[in-house]
Short mmCIF file of C-alpha atoms and ligand atoms in Angstrom, two decimals:
data_model
loop_
_atom_site.label_atom_id
_atom_site.label_comp_id
_atom_site.label_asym_id
_atom_site.label_seq_id
_atom_site.Cartn_x
_atom_site.Cartn_y
_atom_site.Cartn_z
CA MET A 1 -10.95 70.24 -17.19
CA LYS A 2 -9.25 71.93 -20.10
CA LEU A 3 -10.88 73.58 -23.06
CA TYR A 4 -8.87 73.53 -26.30
CA ASP A 5 -9.90 76.68 -28.09
CA SER A 6 -8.84 78.85 -31.00
CA LEU A 7 -9.44 82.57 -31.03
CA ARG A 8 -11.63 83.76 -33.93
CA ALA A 9 -12.87 80.23 -34.72
CA PRO A 10 -16.68 80.10 -34.50
CA ASN A 11 -17.25 76.67 -32.96
CA PRO A 12 -15.00 77.12 -29.93
CA ARG A 13 -16.55 80.56 -29.48
CA ARG A 14 -19.93 78.89 -28.96
CA VAL A 15 -18.53 77.13 -25.91
CA ARG A 16 -16.82 80.27 -24.61
CA TRP A 17 -20.05 82.24 -25.01
CA PHE A 18 -22.05 79.46 -23.33
CA LEU A 19 -19.66 79.44 -20.36
CA ALA A 20 -19.76 83.23 -20.11
CA GLU A 21 -23.57 83.20 -19.93
CA LYS A 22 -23.24 80.81 -17.01
CA GLY A 23 -20.55 82.90 -15.34
CA VAL A 24 -18.02 80.07 -15.48
CA ASP A 25 -14.48 81.40 -15.78
CA ASP A 26 -12.31 78.82 -14.04
CA ILE A 27 -11.81 76.30 -16.85
CA GLU A 28 -8.27 76.27 -18.21
CA ILE A 29 -8.21 77.46 -21.82
CA VAL A 30 -5.53 76.18 -24.20
CA ASP A 31 -5.21 78.14 -27.43
CA ILE A 32 -4.59 76.03 -30.54
CA ASP A 33 -3.25 77.86 -33.58
CA LEU A 34 -5.27 76.34 -36.43
CA LEU A 35 -3.55 78.35 -39.13
CA LYS A 36 -0.21 76.93 -38.02
CA GLY A 37 -1.68 73.42 -37.99
CA ALA A 38 -1.32 72.85 -34.24
CA HIS A 39 -4.49 70.71 -34.31
CA LYS A 40 -2.86 68.31 -36.78
CA GLN A 41 0.15 67.59 -34.60
CA LYS A 42 0.39 64.07 -33.19
CA SER A 43 0.42 65.36 -29.61
CA PHE A 44 -2.95 67.07 -30.15
CA LEU A 45 -4.48 64.19 -32.10
CA ASP A 46 -3.42 61.65 -29.50
CA ARG A 47 -5.11 63.74 -26.86
CA ALA A 48 -8.22 64.91 -28.72
CA GLY A 49 -8.88 62.11 -31.19
CA ALA A 50 -9.95 64.61 -33.87
CA ALA A 51 -8.22 67.41 -35.74
CA ASN A 52 -10.53 70.19 -34.69
CA VAL A 53 -11.54 72.46 -31.85
CA PRO A 54 -13.26 72.86 -29.47
CA VAL A 55 -12.19 69.93 -27.34
CA LEU A 56 -13.11 69.62 -23.68
CA GLU A 57 -10.67 67.37 -21.88
CA LEU A 58 -12.08 66.01 -18.64
CA ASP A 59 -9.95 65.30 -15.60
CA ASP A 60 -10.14 61.54 -16.30
CA GLY A 61 -8.68 62.11 -19.78
CA LEU A 62 -11.90 61.74 -21.79
CA ALA A 63 -11.82 64.17 -24.72
CA LEU A 64 -15.18 65.53 -25.80
CA THR A 65 -15.40 67.11 -29.23
CA GLU A 66 -18.44 68.68 -30.95
CA SER A 67 -19.41 72.02 -29.50
CA ILE A 68 -23.03 71.02 -28.87
CA ALA A 69 -22.03 67.85 -26.97
CA ILE A 70 -19.56 69.89 -24.94
CA CYS A 71 -22.20 72.48 -24.05
CA ARG A 72 -24.67 69.75 -23.10
CA TYR A 73 -22.11 68.27 -20.72
CA LEU A 74 -21.31 71.68 -19.28
CA GLU A 75 -25.03 72.32 -18.77
CA SER A 76 -25.14 69.26 -16.51
CA LEU A 77 -22.31 70.71 -14.42
CA TYR A 78 -23.60 74.29 -14.45
CA PRO A 79 -27.38 74.04 -14.84
CA GLU A 80 -28.21 77.73 -14.46
CA PRO A 81 -29.15 79.69 -16.39
CA ASN A 82 -30.82 76.86 -18.25
CA MET A 83 -30.04 76.79 -21.96
CA PHE A 84 -31.12 73.31 -23.06
CA GLY A 85 -34.71 73.21 -21.77
CA ARG A 86 -36.45 72.75 -18.44
CA ASP A 87 -38.76 69.94 -19.51
CA ALA A 88 -39.13 67.50 -22.41
CA ARG A 89 -41.29 69.82 -24.49
CA GLU A 90 -39.01 72.80 -24.13
CA ALA A 91 -35.88 70.67 -24.67
CA ALA A 92 -37.35 69.30 -27.90
CA VAL A 93 -38.18 72.77 -29.22
CA ILE A 94 -34.70 74.04 -28.35
CA GLU A 95 -33.09 71.04 -30.04
CA MET A 96 -35.26 71.52 -33.11
CA TRP A 97 -34.14 75.15 -33.48
CA THR A 98 -30.55 74.32 -32.62
CA ARG A 99 -30.43 71.83 -35.49
CA ARG A 100 -32.23 74.16 -37.88
CA VAL A 101 -29.74 76.91 -37.11
CA GLU A 102 -26.71 74.62 -37.27
CA LEU A 103 -27.64 72.75 -40.45
CA GLY A 104 -29.54 75.49 -42.25
CA LEU A 105 -27.35 78.43 -41.47
CA ALA A 106 -24.18 77.97 -39.44
CA ASN A 107 -22.80 75.17 -41.57
CA PRO A 108 -23.51 76.78 -44.95
CA LEU A 109 -22.20 80.17 -43.77
CA MET A 110 -19.06 78.54 -42.38
CA LEU A 111 -18.45 76.74 -45.68
CA SER A 112 -18.97 79.92 -47.64
CA VAL A 113 -16.27 81.61 -45.53
CA ARG A 114 -13.85 78.66 -45.66
CA HIS A 115 -14.12 78.44 -49.44
CA THR A 116 -13.57 82.18 -49.89
CA HIS A 117 -11.27 83.75 -47.33
CA PRO A 118 -7.62 83.73 -48.45
CA ALA A 119 -6.30 83.07 -44.93
CA LEU A 120 -8.33 79.85 -44.75
CA ALA A 121 -6.75 78.33 -47.85
CA VAL A 122 -4.39 76.48 -45.50
CA LEU A 123 -7.40 74.63 -44.07
CA GLU A 124 -9.58 74.16 -47.15
CA ASN A 125 -9.23 73.17 -50.79
CA GLN A 126 -11.16 76.27 -51.83
CA ILE A 127 -13.80 75.95 -54.53
CA PRO A 128 -15.64 79.23 -55.27
CA ALA A 129 -18.78 77.43 -56.51
CA VAL A 130 -19.10 75.66 -53.15
CA ALA A 131 -18.96 79.02 -51.37
CA GLU A 132 -21.61 80.46 -53.68
CA ASN A 133 -23.92 77.48 -53.34
CA HIS A 134 -23.77 77.49 -49.55
CA ARG A 135 -24.17 81.24 -49.40
CA GLY A 136 -27.43 80.88 -51.31
CA ALA A 137 -28.65 78.23 -48.87
CA ALA A 138 -27.73 80.45 -45.93
CA ASP A 139 -29.63 83.40 -47.41
CA ARG A 140 -32.78 81.28 -47.69
CA ALA A 141 -32.43 80.07 -44.08
CA LEU A 142 -31.95 83.66 -42.91
CA GLN A 143 -35.31 84.65 -44.34
CA ALA A 144 -37.07 81.96 -42.28
CA LEU A 145 -35.24 83.06 -39.15
CA ASP A 146 -36.14 86.68 -39.76
CA VAL A 147 -39.81 85.69 -39.81
CA ARG A 148 -39.33 83.65 -36.61
CA LEU A 149 -37.76 86.65 -34.87
CA THR A 150 -40.35 89.21 -35.98
CA ASP A 151 -41.99 89.32 -32.57
CA ARG A 152 -39.63 87.30 -30.40
CA ASP A 153 -36.46 88.15 -28.46
CA PHE A 154 -34.88 84.68 -28.77
CA ILE A 155 -35.04 81.90 -31.33
CA ALA A 156 -36.23 78.93 -29.32
CA ALA A 157 -37.41 79.96 -25.85
CA ASP A 158 -38.19 82.95 -23.64
CA ARG A 159 -34.47 83.28 -22.88
CA ILE A 160 -31.16 82.78 -24.61
CA THR A 161 -30.42 79.16 -25.58
CA LEU A 162 -27.72 77.40 -27.53
CA ALA A 163 -29.65 78.07 -30.75
CA ASP A 164 -29.09 81.83 -30.34
CA ILE A 165 -25.41 81.33 -29.55
CA ILE A 166 -24.82 79.16 -32.61
CA LEU A 167 -26.51 81.67 -34.89
CA VAL A 168 -24.73 84.75 -33.62
CA CYS A 169 -21.32 83.03 -33.75
CA ALA A 170 -22.01 82.00 -37.36
CA ILE A 171 -23.04 85.52 -38.39
CA ASP A 172 -19.99 87.06 -36.73
CA PHE A 173 -17.66 84.56 -38.41
CA ALA A 174 -19.15 85.41 -41.80
CA ARG A 175 -18.21 89.06 -41.24
CA LEU A 176 -14.74 87.88 -42.31
CA VAL A 177 -16.09 87.86 -45.86
CA ARG A 178 -18.05 91.10 -45.32
CA PHE A 179 -21.35 89.36 -44.69
CA ARG A 180 -23.99 91.71 -43.23
CA LEU A 181 -27.60 91.06 -42.33
CA PRO A 182 -29.85 92.55 -45.03
CA GLU A 183 -31.42 95.93 -44.15
CA ASP A 184 -34.95 94.61 -44.58
CA MET A 185 -34.52 91.78 -42.02
CA GLY A 186 -35.82 93.80 -39.08
CA GLY A 187 -36.42 90.85 -36.75
CA LEU A 188 -32.98 89.39 -37.23
CA ARG A 189 -31.25 92.75 -37.01
CA ARG A 190 -32.98 93.63 -33.72
CA TRP A 191 -32.11 90.20 -32.31
CA TYR A 192 -28.50 90.49 -33.54
CA ALA A 193 -28.04 93.91 -31.94
CA ALA A 194 -29.35 92.58 -28.61
CA MET A 195 -27.12 89.50 -28.76
CA SER A 196 -24.06 91.57 -29.62
CA ALA A 197 -24.71 93.82 -26.62
CA ARG A 198 -24.60 90.93 -24.14
CA PRO A 199 -21.43 90.82 -22.04
CA ALA A 200 -20.86 87.22 -23.18
CA ALA A 201 -20.43 88.43 -26.75
CA LYS A 202 -16.86 89.34 -25.84
CA ALA A 203 -16.03 85.74 -24.93
CA GLY A 204 -13.66 84.02 -27.32
CA VAL A 205 -12.84 87.03 -29.45
CA THR A 206 -9.66 89.06 -29.58
CA ALA A 207 -9.66 92.57 -28.18
N1 GSH B 1 -19.02 70.18 -35.56
C1 GSH B 1 -17.83 70.57 -34.85
C2 GSH B 1 -16.96 71.39 -35.81
C3 GSH B 1 -15.60 71.70 -35.25
C4 GSH B 1 -14.79 72.46 -36.26
O1 GSH B 1 -14.94 72.31 -37.49
N2 GSH B 1 -13.92 73.33 -35.76
C5 GSH B 1 -13.08 74.12 -36.63
C6 GSH B 1 -12.85 75.49 -36.01
S1 GSH B 1 -14.38 76.42 -35.97
C7 GSH B 1 -11.73 73.44 -36.78
O2 GSH B 1 -11.18 73.00 -35.79
N3 GSH B 1 -11.21 73.38 -37.99
C8 GSH B 1 -9.93 72.78 -38.23
C9 GSH B 1 -9.69 72.51 -39.69
O3 GSH B 1 -10.53 72.88 -40.49
O4 GSH B 1 -8.66 71.95 -40.01
C10 GSH B 1 -18.19 71.36 -33.59
O5 GSH B 1 -19.29 71.91 -33.54
O6 GSH B 1 -17.41 71.41 -32.65
#
């Protein structure tokens, strides 16, 4: 297997973090320079079928894109520690929170960065109003998550799951545009400090 990755990009980092939690370190990593357009080259597109990362290329040539699909496949290969749910009920709750975090927060935050940060102008036709609109949506979603985390250590279960990984990667990416968790969001700030202290937090970031 090969994992096509890009340092500093939030979606590949989800996969790197997920693998680190599972102690998997023997998958070949191929760095793709997004800012130089390496993902738009024919050789990459022929292989991956989509101009984005992460891509997990299996030994039979199948290219999996979408970070959540990749993590689900990796969970089947490396089931412990479990991060997608041990039974139907738990899996449904984890999926519910994973989608809430992805759609309500990670996607809006990512768009607010892409439409703002000067270095990302090569990837995005930047429209300041889009950034502002999505930033507002992200702020509202953060409030709900802060309430959820008031008396919990993790978003969806009694242990780290993909929902936590998606959220922390989104928050860290938004630091590029000086995003910080508001001082009064005690639940989220406590959770964020604990997530950032995990050894896996170093996965997929530059030194
Ligand atoms: N929903 C996809 C999103 C993948 C994605 O947008 N990746 C970004 C990097 S974080 C990318 O490759 N962008 C290339 C571009 O914008 O041209 C996933 O979760 O894997």
